[in-house]
C-alpha cells in the first residue's frame, strides 16, 4: 500500500475544493455563538493551545525517525501517557501557500483520501478563524458512524507563517450527541485557570493536541503536522485517533505530490498505525 494509492485527482480537482473558511463562515452564520463569555473562554483556551503547539513543533529531542524520503520525514515518540507523531514535508512551490493553508483548514479535507470519511463541518462558530468542527467516519465494520469533535483555531503568525491547532477529547462518539460533545469541550475550556500549567490541564482532562505549521520560504513551503494522543490504555479510541493521524500523513504527502513540480513516488506506509 502506498500513500499515492489513496488519492490521485488532478490539480484542477484540488483547486475546486479549496474554499476558504471565510466562505464557510458566510454559509454558517446561523451557528455563530452570541455568548460573549463563552467566546472569551474559548478564545483564551485556544490561544494557550496555539502557544503549546508552537512550542511542541519546535522540539526535536526524543523522537524516533521512521523514514526520510525526498525532504519528508515521519517521527514518533512516547512521552508519559502521550503517543506523539510528527511529519515534516517540503513542498517546492511557494506560490501555493494560500491554497495549502486553506486546504488544511477545510474540515472536509479527508474526503479525498479516506473512503470511510463521510463529511466534516462547522457546528459552532466564534469568528472566521475559531470554531468547533465535527468530522464523521464509517467504522471499520461499517456497522456504525464515529463522530470526532474539535476546537479549531487558525492564526496568521506573519504574512508567511500560519498555525492551525486542534483540541479534542480522546473519545470518538457513535451516537452523534452534538450538544454533549460541545459541552465536554466547553467544560475543559471553562476549567482553565489563570497561571495554570496548560499542558498539565490537557493531560488531566484527557485532551489531544494536534495541528499544522505552514511556513512559506523563497523557494518552497515547509509544513509540519504535529499530533499528540492521550494513551490511557483504552484501545479502540487510541486506534481511532491514530487512524485519523495516518490519514493526515497521507493527505500531506499527497499535497507534496500534487503541488510539487513533478509527481513523486511515495514510500510504503504500513507502519503508520504501529
Short mmCIF file of C-alpha atoms in Angstrom, two decimals:
data_model
loop_
_atom_site.label_atom_id
_atom_site.label_comp_id
_atom_site.label_asym_id
_atom_site.label_seq_id
_atom_site.Cartn_x
_atom_site.Cartn_y
_atom_site.Cartn_z
CA UNK A 1 0.00 0.00 0.00
CA UNK A 2 1.34 3.41 -0.95
CA UNK A 3 0.28 6.89 0.05
CA UNK A 4 -0.42 7.80 -3.55
CA UNK A 5 -2.91 4.97 -3.98
CA UNK A 6 -5.46 6.75 -1.78
CA UNK A 7 -5.78 9.90 -3.84
CA UNK A 8 -4.97 10.75 -7.43
CA UNK A 9 -7.03 13.76 -8.59
CA UNK A 10 -5.74 16.38 -10.97
CA UNK A 11 -4.53 19.79 -9.83
CA UNK A 12 -7.80 21.29 -11.12
CA UNK A 13 -9.78 18.91 -8.92
CA UNK A 14 -7.78 20.05 -5.92
CA UNK A 15 -8.34 23.71 -6.58
CA UNK A 16 -12.10 23.20 -6.86
CA UNK A 17 -12.38 22.16 -3.19
CA UNK A 18 -10.23 24.98 -1.82
CA UNK A 19 -13.00 27.06 -0.28
CA UNK A 20 -11.58 29.40 2.34
CA UNK A 21 -13.10 29.32 5.80
CA UNK A 22 -14.37 32.86 5.23
CA UNK A 23 -16.81 31.34 2.72
CA UNK A 24 -17.75 28.58 5.17
CA UNK A 25 -18.26 31.28 7.79
CA UNK A 26 -20.64 33.14 5.48
CA UNK A 27 -22.63 29.95 4.95
CA UNK A 28 -22.85 29.18 8.68
CA UNK A 29 -23.73 32.50 10.28
CA UNK A 30 -26.65 30.77 11.99
CA UNK A 31 -24.02 28.86 14.02
CA UNK A 32 -22.28 31.95 15.36
CA UNK A 33 -22.06 31.93 19.16
CA UNK A 34 -23.62 35.04 20.71
CA UNK A 35 -22.47 34.25 24.25
CA UNK A 36 -19.63 36.70 24.93
CA UNK A 37 -18.39 34.79 27.99
CA UNK A 38 -18.17 31.53 26.08
CA UNK A 39 -16.35 33.24 23.21
CA UNK A 40 -13.89 34.80 25.65
CA UNK A 41 -13.22 31.48 27.43
CA UNK A 42 -12.75 29.53 24.20
CA UNK A 43 -10.53 32.24 22.72
CA UNK A 44 -8.29 32.26 25.79
CA UNK A 45 -8.11 28.47 25.86
CA UNK A 46 -7.21 28.18 22.19
CA UNK A 47 -4.62 30.95 22.45
CA UNK A 48 -2.89 28.76 25.03
CA UNK A 49 -3.22 25.80 22.66
CA UNK A 50 -1.55 27.78 19.87
CA UNK A 51 1.38 28.64 22.17
CA UNK A 52 1.78 25.00 23.21
CA UNK A 53 1.57 23.72 19.63
CA UNK A 54 4.24 26.19 18.51
CA UNK A 55 6.50 25.01 21.35
CA UNK A 56 5.93 21.31 20.64
CA UNK A 57 6.60 21.67 16.92
CA UNK A 58 10.00 23.21 17.67
CA UNK A 59 11.06 20.34 19.97
CA UNK A 60 13.19 17.69 18.24
CA UNK A 61 14.56 15.69 21.20
CA UNK A 62 13.39 12.16 21.89
CA UNK A 63 11.86 11.36 18.50
CA UNK A 64 12.42 8.12 16.60
CA UNK A 65 12.67 8.52 12.83
CA UNK A 66 10.52 6.12 10.79
CA UNK A 67 11.60 7.24 7.35
CA UNK A 68 13.10 10.09 5.37
CA UNK A 69 12.21 10.50 1.74
CA UNK A 70 12.54 13.45 -0.62
CA UNK A 71 12.74 16.13 2.13
CA UNK A 72 9.98 14.45 4.14
CA UNK A 73 10.18 12.61 7.45
CA UNK A 74 7.88 10.93 9.95
CA UNK A 75 8.87 10.88 13.63
CA UNK A 76 7.27 9.39 16.74
CA UNK A 77 7.86 9.27 20.46
CA UNK A 78 6.21 8.18 23.70
CA UNK A 79 6.17 10.80 26.44
CA UNK A 80 4.47 9.84 29.69
CA UNK A 81 0.95 8.90 28.58
CA UNK A 82 1.17 10.67 25.23
CA UNK A 83 1.62 8.99 21.85
CA UNK A 84 3.17 11.66 19.61
CA UNK A 85 3.63 11.73 15.85
CA UNK A 86 5.18 14.40 13.66
CA UNK A 87 5.51 14.76 9.88
CA UNK A 88 7.78 17.32 8.22
CA UNK A 89 7.44 17.92 4.48
CA UNK A 90 8.82 20.41 1.98
CA UNK A 91 6.70 21.48 -0.98
CA UNK A 92 8.76 23.06 -3.74
CA UNK A 93 6.09 25.52 -4.84
CA UNK A 94 5.90 28.70 -2.70
CA UNK A 95 3.14 30.14 -4.89
CA UNK A 96 0.71 27.58 -3.43
CA UNK A 97 0.99 28.85 0.15
CA UNK A 98 -2.58 30.20 0.31
CA UNK A 99 -4.03 27.10 -1.36
CA UNK A 100 -2.27 24.78 1.06
CA UNK A 101 -3.26 26.61 4.24
CA UNK A 102 -6.89 26.86 3.06
CA UNK A 103 -7.00 23.16 2.21
CA UNK A 104 -5.65 22.18 5.62
CA UNK A 105 -8.20 24.45 7.32
CA UNK A 106 -11.15 22.89 5.46
CA UNK A 107 -13.00 20.35 7.72
CA UNK A 108 -13.91 18.33 4.62
CA UNK A 109 -10.32 17.71 3.53
CA UNK A 110 -10.17 13.96 4.31
CA UNK A 111 -12.97 13.18 1.84
CA UNK A 112 -10.45 12.77 -0.99
CA UNK A 113 -8.12 10.30 0.74
CA UNK A 114 -10.29 8.19 3.04
CA UNK A 115 -13.19 6.09 1.80
CA UNK A 116 -14.51 5.86 5.38
CA UNK A 117 -14.68 9.64 5.80
CA UNK A 118 -18.27 10.87 5.38
CA UNK A 119 -18.19 14.62 5.99
CA UNK A 120 -16.78 17.46 8.02
CA UNK A 121 -18.48 20.68 9.03
CA UNK A 122 -18.55 23.57 11.46
CA UNK A 123 -21.07 23.09 14.26
CA UNK A 124 -20.30 26.24 16.27
CA UNK A 125 -18.58 29.39 15.04
CA UNK A 126 -16.90 32.12 17.08
CA UNK A 127 -15.20 34.00 14.24
CA UNK A 128 -13.80 33.07 10.81
CA UNK A 129 -10.68 31.65 12.47
CA UNK A 130 -12.16 29.93 15.54
CA UNK A 131 -14.81 27.21 15.56
CA UNK A 132 -15.90 23.78 16.72
CA UNK A 133 -15.87 21.21 13.93
CA UNK A 134 -17.32 17.73 13.55
CA UNK A 135 -15.85 15.01 11.33
CA UNK A 136 -17.66 11.73 10.66
CA UNK A 137 -16.16 8.36 9.71
CA UNK A 138 -17.70 4.98 8.95
CA UNK A 139 -16.47 2.33 11.40
CA UNK A 140 -14.24 -0.48 10.13
CA UNK A 141 -17.15 -2.93 10.38
CA UNK A 142 -19.46 -0.44 8.59
CA UNK A 143 -21.92 -1.02 11.41
CA UNK A 144 -21.78 2.48 12.90
CA UNK A 145 -20.61 6.03 12.32
CA UNK A 146 -17.92 7.58 14.53
CA UNK A 147 -18.01 11.30 15.26
CA UNK A 148 -14.97 13.36 16.22
CA UNK A 149 -15.30 16.88 17.62
CA UNK A 150 -12.55 19.50 17.74
CA UNK A 151 -11.98 23.04 18.86
CA UNK A 152 -10.10 24.56 15.92
CA UNK A 153 -8.18 27.82 15.57
CA UNK A 154 -6.17 29.36 12.74
CA UNK A 155 -3.56 32.04 13.40
CA UNK A 156 -1.59 34.08 10.89
CA UNK A 157 1.70 34.44 12.77
CA UNK A 158 3.07 36.55 9.91
CA UNK A 159 2.38 37.00 6.21
CA UNK A 160 4.47 33.88 5.59
CA UNK A 161 3.57 31.65 8.55
CA UNK A 162 0.27 30.11 9.67
CA UNK A 163 -0.55 27.84 12.61
CA UNK A 164 -3.68 25.68 12.74
CA UNK A 165 -4.42 23.99 16.07
CA UNK A 166 -7.00 21.39 17.12
CA UNK A 167 -8.10 20.31 20.59
CA UNK A 168 -10.20 17.19 21.17
CA UNK A 169 -11.08 14.74 23.91
CA UNK A 170 -9.73 11.22 23.44
CA UNK A 171 -13.18 9.78 22.78
CA UNK A 172 -14.90 9.03 19.49
CA UNK A 173 -18.69 9.18 19.67
CA UNK A 174 -21.05 6.72 17.96
CA UNK A 175 -24.26 8.49 18.99
CA UNK A 176 -23.74 11.91 17.38
CA UNK A 177 -24.62 13.66 20.63
CA UNK A 178 -23.51 17.07 19.38
CA UNK A 179 -24.60 19.04 22.43
CA UNK A 180 -22.88 16.62 24.79
CA UNK A 181 -19.64 16.78 22.82
CA UNK A 182 -19.75 20.57 22.63
CA UNK A 183 -20.41 20.70 26.38
CA UNK A 184 -17.41 18.46 27.08
CA UNK A 185 -15.10 20.71 25.07
CA UNK A 186 -16.52 23.85 26.68
CA UNK A 187 -16.16 22.42 30.19
CA UNK A 188 -12.46 21.93 29.50
CA UNK A 189 -12.15 25.48 28.17
CA UNK A 190 -14.03 26.93 31.16
CA UNK A 191 -11.85 24.98 33.62
CA UNK A 192 -8.70 26.83 32.55
CA UNK A 193 -7.43 28.97 35.41
CA UNK A 194 -5.09 31.93 35.12
CA UNK A 195 -1.46 30.94 35.64
CA UNK A 196 -2.08 27.19 35.40
CA UNK A 197 0.20 24.73 33.59
CA UNK A 198 -1.72 24.39 30.33
CA UNK A 199 0.00 21.17 29.29
CA UNK A 200 -0.90 19.57 32.62
CA UNK A 201 -4.51 20.74 32.22
CA UNK A 202 -4.71 18.92 28.89
CA UNK A 203 -3.29 15.77 30.46
CA UNK A 204 -5.70 15.96 33.41
CA UNK A 205 -8.68 16.27 31.07
CA UNK A 206 -7.50 13.56 28.63
CA UNK A 207 -7.19 16.06 25.79
CA UNK A 208 -5.46 15.54 22.44
CA UNK A 209 -3.46 18.33 20.78
CA UNK A 210 -2.73 18.46 17.06
CA UNK A 211 -2.15 20.95 14.29
CA UNK A 212 -0.09 22.33 11.44
CA UNK A 213 2.68 24.84 10.95
CA UNK A 214 2.82 26.20 7.38
CA UNK A 215 5.83 28.37 6.54
CA UNK A 216 6.48 30.00 3.17
CA UNK A 217 10.12 30.37 2.14
CA UNK A 218 11.62 31.89 -1.01
CA UNK A 219 11.84 28.58 -2.87
CA UNK A 220 9.49 26.24 -1.01
CA UNK A 221 6.91 25.74 1.75
CA UNK A 222 7.70 23.86 4.98
CA UNK A 223 4.74 22.07 6.54
CA UNK A 224 4.85 20.30 9.91
CA UNK A 225 1.97 18.21 11.22
CA UNK A 226 2.03 17.50 14.97
CA UNK A 227 -0.31 15.05 16.68
CA UNK A 228 -0.35 14.12 20.38
CA UNK A 229 -2.84 11.49 21.56
CA UNK A 230 -3.51 10.67 25.20
CA UNK A 231 -2.97 6.92 25.60
CA UNK A 232 -4.90 5.85 28.67
CA UNK A 233 -4.97 2.22 27.56
CA UNK A 234 -8.44 2.27 26.04
CA UNK A 235 -7.52 0.52 22.81
CA UNK A 236 -10.31 1.50 20.44
CA UNK A 237 -10.17 5.31 20.84
CA UNK A 238 -6.36 5.26 20.57
CA UNK A 239 -6.60 3.25 17.36
CA UNK A 240 -9.32 5.55 16.03
CA UNK A 241 -7.21 8.66 16.58
CA UNK A 242 -4.05 7.01 15.23
CA UNK A 243 -6.00 6.13 12.11
CA UNK A 244 -7.01 9.78 11.70
CA UNK A 245 -3.34 10.70 12.20
CA UNK A 246 -2.23 8.28 9.48
CA UNK A 247 -4.77 9.72 7.05
CA UNK A 248 -3.45 13.22 7.73
CA UNK A 249 0.04 11.94 6.91
CA UNK A 250 -1.35 10.65 3.62
CA UNK A 251 -3.10 13.95 2.94
CA UNK A 252 0.12 15.90 3.39
CA UNK A 253 2.22 13.54 1.31
CA UNK A 254 -0.31 13.83 -1.48
CA UNK A 255 -0.19 17.62 -1.21
CA UNK A 256 3.53 17.34 -1.80
CA UNK A 257 2.90 15.15 -4.82
CA UNK A 258 0.25 17.45 -6.26
CA UNK A 259 1.83 20.84 -5.69
CA UNK A 260 5.47 20.00 -6.36
CA UNK A 261 6.69 20.49 -9.94
CA UNK A 262 6.90 16.73 -10.58
CA UNK A 263 4.85 13.86 -9.21
CA UNK A 264 6.86 11.83 -6.73
CA UNK A 265 6.80 8.18 -5.65
CA UNK A 266 5.56 7.91 -2.06
CA UNK A 267 7.02 5.07 0.05
CA UNK A 268 5.09 2.27 1.72
CA UNK A 269 3.04 3.33 4.77
CA UNK A 270 2.26 0.06 6.55
CA UNK A 271 3.91 1.24 9.79
CA UNK A 272 1.60 4.23 10.32
CA UNK A 273 -0.75 2.50 12.77
CA UNK A 274 2.00 0.83 14.80
#
